[in-house]
Short mmCIF file of C-alpha atoms in Angstrom, two decimals:
data_model
loop_
_atom_site.label_atom_id
_atom_site.label_comp_id
_atom_site.label_asym_id
_atom_site.label_seq_id
_atom_site.Cartn_x
_atom_site.Cartn_y
_atom_site.Cartn_z
CA MET A 1 2.25 -24.73 36.12
CA ASN A 2 3.59 -22.12 38.55
CA SER A 3 3.65 -18.38 38.16
CA THR A 4 5.81 -17.10 35.32
CA TYR A 5 8.41 -14.41 35.91
CA ILE A 6 9.34 -12.29 32.90
CA LEU A 7 12.25 -9.88 32.55
CA LYS A 8 11.37 -7.27 29.93
CA LEU A 9 14.15 -5.52 28.01
CA PRO A 10 12.17 -2.82 26.17
CA HIS A 11 13.13 -1.15 22.91
CA LEU A 12 16.62 -2.41 22.24
CA LYS A 13 17.94 -0.19 19.44
CA ILE A 14 20.47 -2.23 17.44
CA HIS A 15 22.66 -0.80 14.67
CA ASN A 16 24.05 -2.94 11.84
CA ALA A 17 22.75 -6.30 13.02
CA ASN A 18 23.55 -9.31 10.85
CA ALA A 19 20.67 -9.78 8.41
CA LEU A 20 22.28 -12.77 6.66
CA SER A 21 20.30 -15.13 8.84
CA SER A 22 21.27 -18.28 6.90
CA PRO A 23 23.38 -19.15 3.83
CA TYR A 24 20.41 -18.42 1.56
CA THR A 25 18.05 -16.03 3.36
CA ILE A 26 18.36 -12.34 4.20
CA GLY A 27 16.06 -10.62 6.65
CA PHE A 28 15.35 -10.77 10.37
CA PRO A 29 18.31 -12.16 12.39
CA ALA A 30 18.34 -15.89 13.12
CA MET A 31 16.78 -17.18 16.33
CA THR A 32 20.20 -18.52 17.34
CA ALA A 33 21.33 -14.89 17.69
CA TRP A 34 18.55 -14.02 20.14
CA LEU A 35 18.97 -17.10 22.32
CA GLY A 36 22.74 -16.71 22.10
CA PHE A 37 22.41 -13.18 23.46
CA MET A 38 20.20 -14.42 26.30
CA HIS A 39 22.74 -17.11 27.22
CA ALA A 40 25.65 -14.66 27.03
CA LEU A 41 23.81 -12.23 29.33
CA GLU A 42 23.23 -14.98 31.89
CA ARG A 43 26.92 -15.93 31.86
CA LYS A 44 28.06 -12.33 32.27
CA LEU A 45 25.75 -11.81 35.25
CA ARG A 46 27.10 -14.98 36.86
CA ASP A 47 30.74 -14.14 36.16
CA ASP A 48 30.34 -10.71 37.76
CA GLY A 49 28.69 -12.28 40.78
CA ALA A 50 25.85 -9.81 40.39
CA LEU A 51 22.98 -12.24 40.08
CA ASN A 52 22.62 -16.02 40.11
CA ILE A 53 19.78 -16.21 37.64
CA VAL A 54 18.75 -18.73 35.00
CA LEU A 55 17.40 -17.21 31.80
CA ASP A 56 15.18 -19.96 30.48
CA SER A 57 13.56 -18.77 27.24
CA VAL A 58 12.93 -15.58 25.27
CA ALA A 59 10.22 -13.94 23.17
CA VAL A 60 11.24 -11.51 20.44
CA ILE A 61 8.93 -8.54 19.76
CA SER A 62 9.84 -6.54 16.67
CA HIS A 63 8.92 -2.85 16.55
CA ASP A 64 10.98 -1.93 13.49
CA CYS A 65 13.36 -3.69 11.11
CA ASN A 66 15.13 -1.48 8.59
CA LEU A 67 16.86 -3.79 6.11
CA GLN A 68 19.78 -2.03 4.44
CA THR A 69 18.90 -2.71 0.80
CA TYR A 70 18.19 -0.50 -2.19
CA ARG A 71 15.98 -0.93 -5.22
CA GLY A 72 16.13 1.63 -8.01
CA PRO A 73 13.14 2.76 -10.10
CA ASN A 74 13.81 0.26 -12.90
CA ASP A 75 15.56 -2.45 -10.89
CA PHE A 76 14.09 -5.95 -10.75
CA VAL A 77 15.85 -7.03 -7.54
CA ASN A 78 17.12 -5.30 -4.40
CA SER A 79 20.82 -4.65 -3.83
CA ILE A 80 22.63 -4.75 -0.51
CA ILE A 81 23.84 -1.38 0.74
CA GLY A 82 27.48 -2.08 1.55
CA THR A 83 29.89 -0.27 3.84
CA ALA A 84 33.12 1.39 2.74
CA ASN A 85 36.00 -0.78 3.92
CA PRO A 86 39.22 0.99 4.97
CA LEU A 87 42.17 0.92 2.58
CA ASN A 88 45.04 -1.51 2.98
CA ASN A 89 48.50 -0.37 4.07
CA ASP A 90 49.57 0.13 0.46
CA GLY A 91 46.52 2.25 -0.35
CA SER A 92 44.65 -0.44 -2.26
CA ARG A 93 41.09 -1.46 -1.50
CA SER A 94 40.55 -4.63 0.48
CA ALA A 95 38.46 -7.49 -0.88
CA PHE A 96 34.78 -6.57 -1.01
CA ILE A 97 32.46 -8.97 0.79
CA GLU A 98 28.77 -8.17 0.81
CA GLU A 99 27.32 -8.13 4.29
CA ALA A 100 23.57 -7.85 4.74
CA ARG A 101 22.76 -5.49 7.62
CA CYS A 102 19.64 -4.20 9.33
CA HIS A 103 18.78 -1.67 12.03
CA LEU A 104 16.39 -3.02 14.65
CA ASP A 105 14.08 -1.85 17.39
CA VAL A 106 13.02 -4.88 19.44
CA SER A 107 11.80 -5.77 22.90
CA LEU A 108 12.80 -9.03 24.59
CA LEU A 109 10.63 -10.88 27.09
CA ILE A 110 12.86 -13.31 28.99
CA LYS A 111 11.47 -15.98 31.27
CA TYR A 112 13.76 -16.53 34.24
CA VAL A 113 14.15 -18.40 37.52
CA ILE A 114 16.48 -17.81 40.45
CA ASP A 115 19.38 -20.26 40.57
CA ASN A 116 18.36 -21.69 43.95
CA GLY A 117 15.28 -23.18 42.32
CA GLU A 118 12.84 -20.85 44.02
CA LEU A 119 10.56 -18.78 41.83
CA GLU A 120 11.22 -15.46 43.49
CA PRO A 121 10.55 -12.26 41.58
CA LEU A 122 13.14 -9.53 41.42
CA PRO A 123 11.95 -6.42 43.26
CA GLU A 124 10.63 -3.71 40.96
CA TYR A 125 13.39 -1.32 41.97
CA SER A 126 16.09 -3.93 42.50
CA PRO A 127 19.71 -2.82 41.90
CA ALA A 128 19.98 -5.99 39.81
CA LEU A 129 17.83 -4.37 37.12
CA GLU A 130 20.30 -1.52 36.82
CA THR A 131 23.12 -4.06 36.66
CA ILE A 132 21.31 -5.89 33.86
CA HIS A 133 20.85 -2.61 31.98
CA ASN A 134 24.52 -1.71 32.29
CA GLN A 135 25.62 -5.19 31.27
CA VAL A 136 23.39 -5.24 28.18
CA MET A 137 24.86 -1.92 27.01
CA THR A 138 28.33 -3.51 26.90
CA MET A 139 27.21 -6.37 24.65
CA LYS A 140 26.52 -6.92 20.99
CA LEU A 141 23.41 -8.58 19.57
CA ALA A 142 23.33 -10.42 16.26
CA GLY A 143 26.68 -8.81 15.50
CA GLY A 144 25.20 -5.32 15.84
CA ASP A 145 25.88 -2.51 18.28
CA ILE A 146 23.30 -1.82 20.99
CA LEU A 147 22.67 1.92 20.93
CA SER A 148 20.06 2.23 23.66
CA LEU A 149 17.78 0.25 25.94
CA GLY A 150 14.71 1.23 27.93
CA LYS A 151 14.46 0.54 31.65
CA PRO A 152 14.28 -3.24 32.34
CA THR A 153 11.21 -4.29 34.31
CA VAL A 154 9.91 -7.49 35.89
CA HIS A 155 6.41 -8.84 35.28
CA ILE A 156 4.67 -11.66 37.13
CA ILE A 157 2.03 -13.76 35.39
CA PRO A 158 0.27 -15.80 38.09
CA GLU A 159 -0.66 -19.43 37.66
CA VAL A 160 -4.33 -18.44 37.67
CA ASP A 161 -4.55 -15.23 35.66
CA GLU A 162 -8.16 -14.15 36.04
CA GLY A 163 -9.32 -12.80 32.69
CA GLY A 164 -5.72 -12.74 31.44
CA VAL A 165 -5.18 -9.33 33.06
CA SER A 166 -1.45 -9.78 33.77
CA ARG A 167 -0.81 -11.27 30.34
CA ARG A 168 -2.66 -8.44 28.59
CA GLN A 169 -0.83 -5.75 30.57
CA LEU A 170 2.53 -7.23 29.61
CA LEU A 171 1.77 -7.73 25.91
CA ASN A 172 0.02 -4.38 25.58
CA SER A 173 3.14 -2.73 26.99
CA VAL A 174 5.14 -3.83 23.91
CA MET A 175 2.55 -2.61 21.40
CA PRO A 176 2.80 -1.74 18.61
CA GLY A 177 4.98 -4.79 18.06
CA TYR A 178 5.00 -8.16 16.35
CA ALA A 179 5.94 -11.38 18.10
CA LEU A 180 7.85 -13.94 16.07
CA ILE A 181 6.36 -17.43 16.28
CA GLU A 182 7.28 -20.69 14.58
CA ARG A 183 5.15 -22.04 11.72
CA ARG A 184 6.86 -25.35 11.17
CA ASP A 185 3.38 -26.85 10.84
CA LEU A 186 3.06 -25.25 7.38
CA MET A 187 6.28 -26.91 6.24
CA ILE A 188 5.19 -30.28 7.64
CA SER A 189 1.78 -30.20 5.95
CA ALA A 190 3.30 -29.23 2.58
CA MET A 191 5.96 -31.95 2.77
CA GLU A 192 3.33 -34.54 3.68
CA GLU A 193 1.65 -33.64 0.39
CA GLY A 194 4.80 -34.59 -1.52
CA GLN A 195 6.81 -31.36 -1.74
CA ASP A 196 10.45 -31.28 -0.80
CA ALA A 197 11.63 -28.88 1.91
CA MET A 198 12.80 -26.06 -0.38
CA ASP A 199 9.64 -26.10 -2.51
CA ALA A 200 7.51 -26.15 0.64
CA LEU A 201 9.32 -23.08 2.00
CA LEU A 202 9.20 -21.13 -1.27
CA ASP A 203 5.56 -21.99 -1.82
CA TYR A 204 4.57 -19.98 1.26
CA VAL A 205 6.79 -16.92 0.75
CA VAL A 206 6.49 -16.26 -2.99
CA VAL A 207 4.08 -13.56 -4.16
CA GLU A 208 2.10 -14.55 -7.25
CA ASN A 209 0.82 -11.86 -9.63
CA HIS A 210 -2.26 -12.58 -11.74
CA CYS A 211 -3.81 -10.54 -14.50
CA VAL A 212 -7.59 -10.63 -14.14
CA GLU A 213 -10.33 -9.22 -16.32
CA LYS A 214 -12.53 -6.53 -14.83
CA ILE A 215 -15.69 -5.58 -16.74
CA SER A 216 -17.29 -2.23 -16.06
CA GLU A 217 -21.03 -1.93 -16.63
CA GLY A 218 -22.30 0.82 -18.93
CA ASP A 219 -25.77 2.18 -19.58
CA SER A 220 -26.35 -0.41 -22.26
CA GLU A 221 -25.11 -3.83 -23.25
CA ARG A 222 -22.87 -2.30 -25.93
CA GLU A 223 -21.11 -0.01 -23.47
CA LYS A 224 -19.60 -2.84 -21.44
CA LYS A 225 -15.83 -2.39 -21.35
CA ALA A 226 -13.26 -5.01 -20.47
CA GLN A 227 -10.41 -3.79 -18.32
CA PHE A 228 -7.49 -5.70 -16.84
CA GLU A 229 -5.70 -5.34 -13.55
CA TRP A 230 -2.89 -7.08 -11.70
CA ARG A 231 -3.60 -8.74 -8.38
CA SER A 232 -1.04 -10.14 -5.94
CA GLN A 233 -1.60 -12.99 -3.55
CA ARG A 234 0.26 -15.49 -1.39
CA LYS A 235 -0.58 -19.06 -0.52
CA THR A 236 -1.79 -18.22 2.98
CA SER A 237 -2.68 -15.12 4.94
CA GLY A 238 -0.44 -13.75 7.64
CA TRP A 239 3.06 -12.30 7.73
CA ILE A 240 4.96 -15.49 6.85
CA VAL A 241 8.76 -15.31 6.64
CA PRO A 242 11.65 -17.81 6.42
CA ILE A 243 13.65 -18.00 9.64
CA ALA A 244 16.85 -19.79 10.63
CA SER A 245 16.14 -21.77 13.77
CA GLY A 246 19.25 -23.84 14.47
CA TYR A 247 21.82 -26.23 13.04
CA GLN A 248 22.13 -29.86 12.02
CA GLY A 249 25.41 -31.68 12.49
CA ILE A 250 26.82 -33.16 9.27
CA SER A 251 30.00 -34.68 10.68
CA PRO A 252 30.84 -36.81 13.74
CA LEU A 253 32.04 -35.18 16.94
CA GLY A 254 35.80 -34.81 17.11
CA GLN A 255 38.72 -32.42 17.06
CA ALA A 256 39.30 -29.94 14.22
CA LYS A 257 42.42 -28.01 13.36
CA ASN A 258 42.49 -24.50 14.84
CA GLN A 259 39.11 -24.86 16.54
CA ARG A 260 38.26 -22.08 18.96
CA ASP A 261 37.79 -24.19 22.08
CA PRO A 262 40.32 -27.04 22.30
CA ASP A 263 38.48 -28.64 25.22
CA THR A 264 35.13 -29.04 23.44
CA ALA A 265 34.34 -31.58 20.75
CA HIS A 266 33.74 -30.05 17.32
CA ARG A 267 31.49 -30.93 14.40
CA PHE A 268 30.59 -29.31 11.11
CA SER A 269 26.97 -28.24 10.71
CA GLU A 270 24.55 -26.56 8.36
CA SER A 271 21.71 -24.13 9.05
CA VAL A 272 18.16 -25.29 9.67
CA VAL A 273 15.62 -22.98 8.00
CA THR A 274 11.88 -23.14 8.51
CA LEU A 275 8.88 -20.79 8.41
CA GLY A 276 7.89 -18.24 11.01
CA GLU A 277 5.15 -15.66 11.36
CA PHE A 278 5.00 -12.18 12.86
CA VAL A 279 1.83 -11.80 14.92
CA LEU A 280 0.58 -8.69 16.71
CA ALA A 281 1.59 -9.05 20.35
CA ASN A 282 -1.88 -8.29 21.71
CA ARG A 283 -3.31 -11.28 19.80
CA ILE A 284 -1.31 -13.76 21.86
CA ASN A 285 -3.39 -15.85 24.27
CA ASP A 286 -0.56 -17.21 26.45
CA ILE A 287 2.95 -15.84 27.00
CA HIS A 288 4.38 -19.36 26.62
CA GLU A 289 3.20 -19.44 22.99
CA ILE A 290 5.86 -16.91 21.96
CA LEU A 291 8.77 -18.10 24.12
CA TRP A 292 11.69 -19.76 22.35
CA GLY A 293 14.08 -22.19 24.04
CA PHE A 294 16.95 -24.53 23.22
CA ASP A 295 16.40 -28.15 22.21
CA PHE A 296 18.75 -30.94 21.11
CA ILE A 297 17.54 -33.99 19.17
CA GLU A 298 20.43 -36.41 19.46
CA SER A 299 19.07 -38.99 17.01
CA GLN A 300 19.13 -36.44 14.19
CA ASN A 301 22.04 -34.27 15.38
CA LEU A 302 19.72 -31.26 15.54
CA TYR A 303 20.53 -28.21 17.64
CA LEU A 304 17.33 -26.18 17.57
CA CYS A 305 15.73 -23.01 18.81
CA GLN A 306 12.04 -23.77 18.98
CA GLN A 307 8.81 -23.09 20.79
CA LEU A 308 7.58 -25.70 23.20
CA VAL A 309 3.95 -24.50 23.23
CA THR A 310 2.00 -24.06 19.99
CA ASN A 311 -1.59 -23.69 21.21
CA PHE A 312 -1.86 -20.35 19.44
CA LEU A 313 -1.28 -22.00 16.08
CA SER A 314 -3.71 -24.83 16.65
CA ALA A 315 -6.37 -22.37 17.79
CA GLU A 316 -5.83 -20.32 14.63
CA SER A 317 -6.09 -23.38 12.37
CA LYS A 318 -9.44 -24.24 13.90
#
């Protein structure tokens, strides 16, 4: 394994990002949005002739996620905070469609290579970094508006990182922040025990409340008093969340009426949802354990965003 070159986009402030990450989950934007942004940035840099660079994979570090929902004092569920749509030409209100939104503060760590195949780092004060900054500010991310971005920087993690110094410096620079990793292993283990996919997912995200008896000791046997309290627990520790990580084709490739790109074969698809976990960035042992990339499994028509290295998970399970 050669040295790893990372482009850091620190503290992207995003307003009104799409929080409807799949047809049945609301929360952190889908991984397809983050890798889609990375791919769009690469294409824009190439089209402008500014930089022939290949953006290979991305790590998402969340600093803040403000989900636009409201729960009143006596409400049982949360409600989506909607936006006021403009009136129609005749003064009537347009059809109301609920749109889940969130405001984000994230940092992106993007692994890159130069297009000529050589692993050459960008200079620390390269004009290309300013070009990248300016280009990012013209884009949208997960359907939201990018309000601000810190100064992009380049970090080099050598093949032999003595004591993990370079890795620690990079990950400490995005603290406090939580890296999103894939926990598909939890889904697999639950389904191997006989659960279907939906039950396996819900089993790890539901919060169970139990009423337990608590006895307080008095000065004598007669003064013992039984009290009760509610305790909440989940199936496993950690910040486990459902995440949308790709699509599965449900129709053969072909042409569809009014498709956006007439030159590309089309197919209908449905979202792939699995489990993920937010982990403190400074707990990561290897930068490759939080990088997400594209993958296509032709035999199952799966278009996935997934992690190729999962040593962090196996180390935790031990």
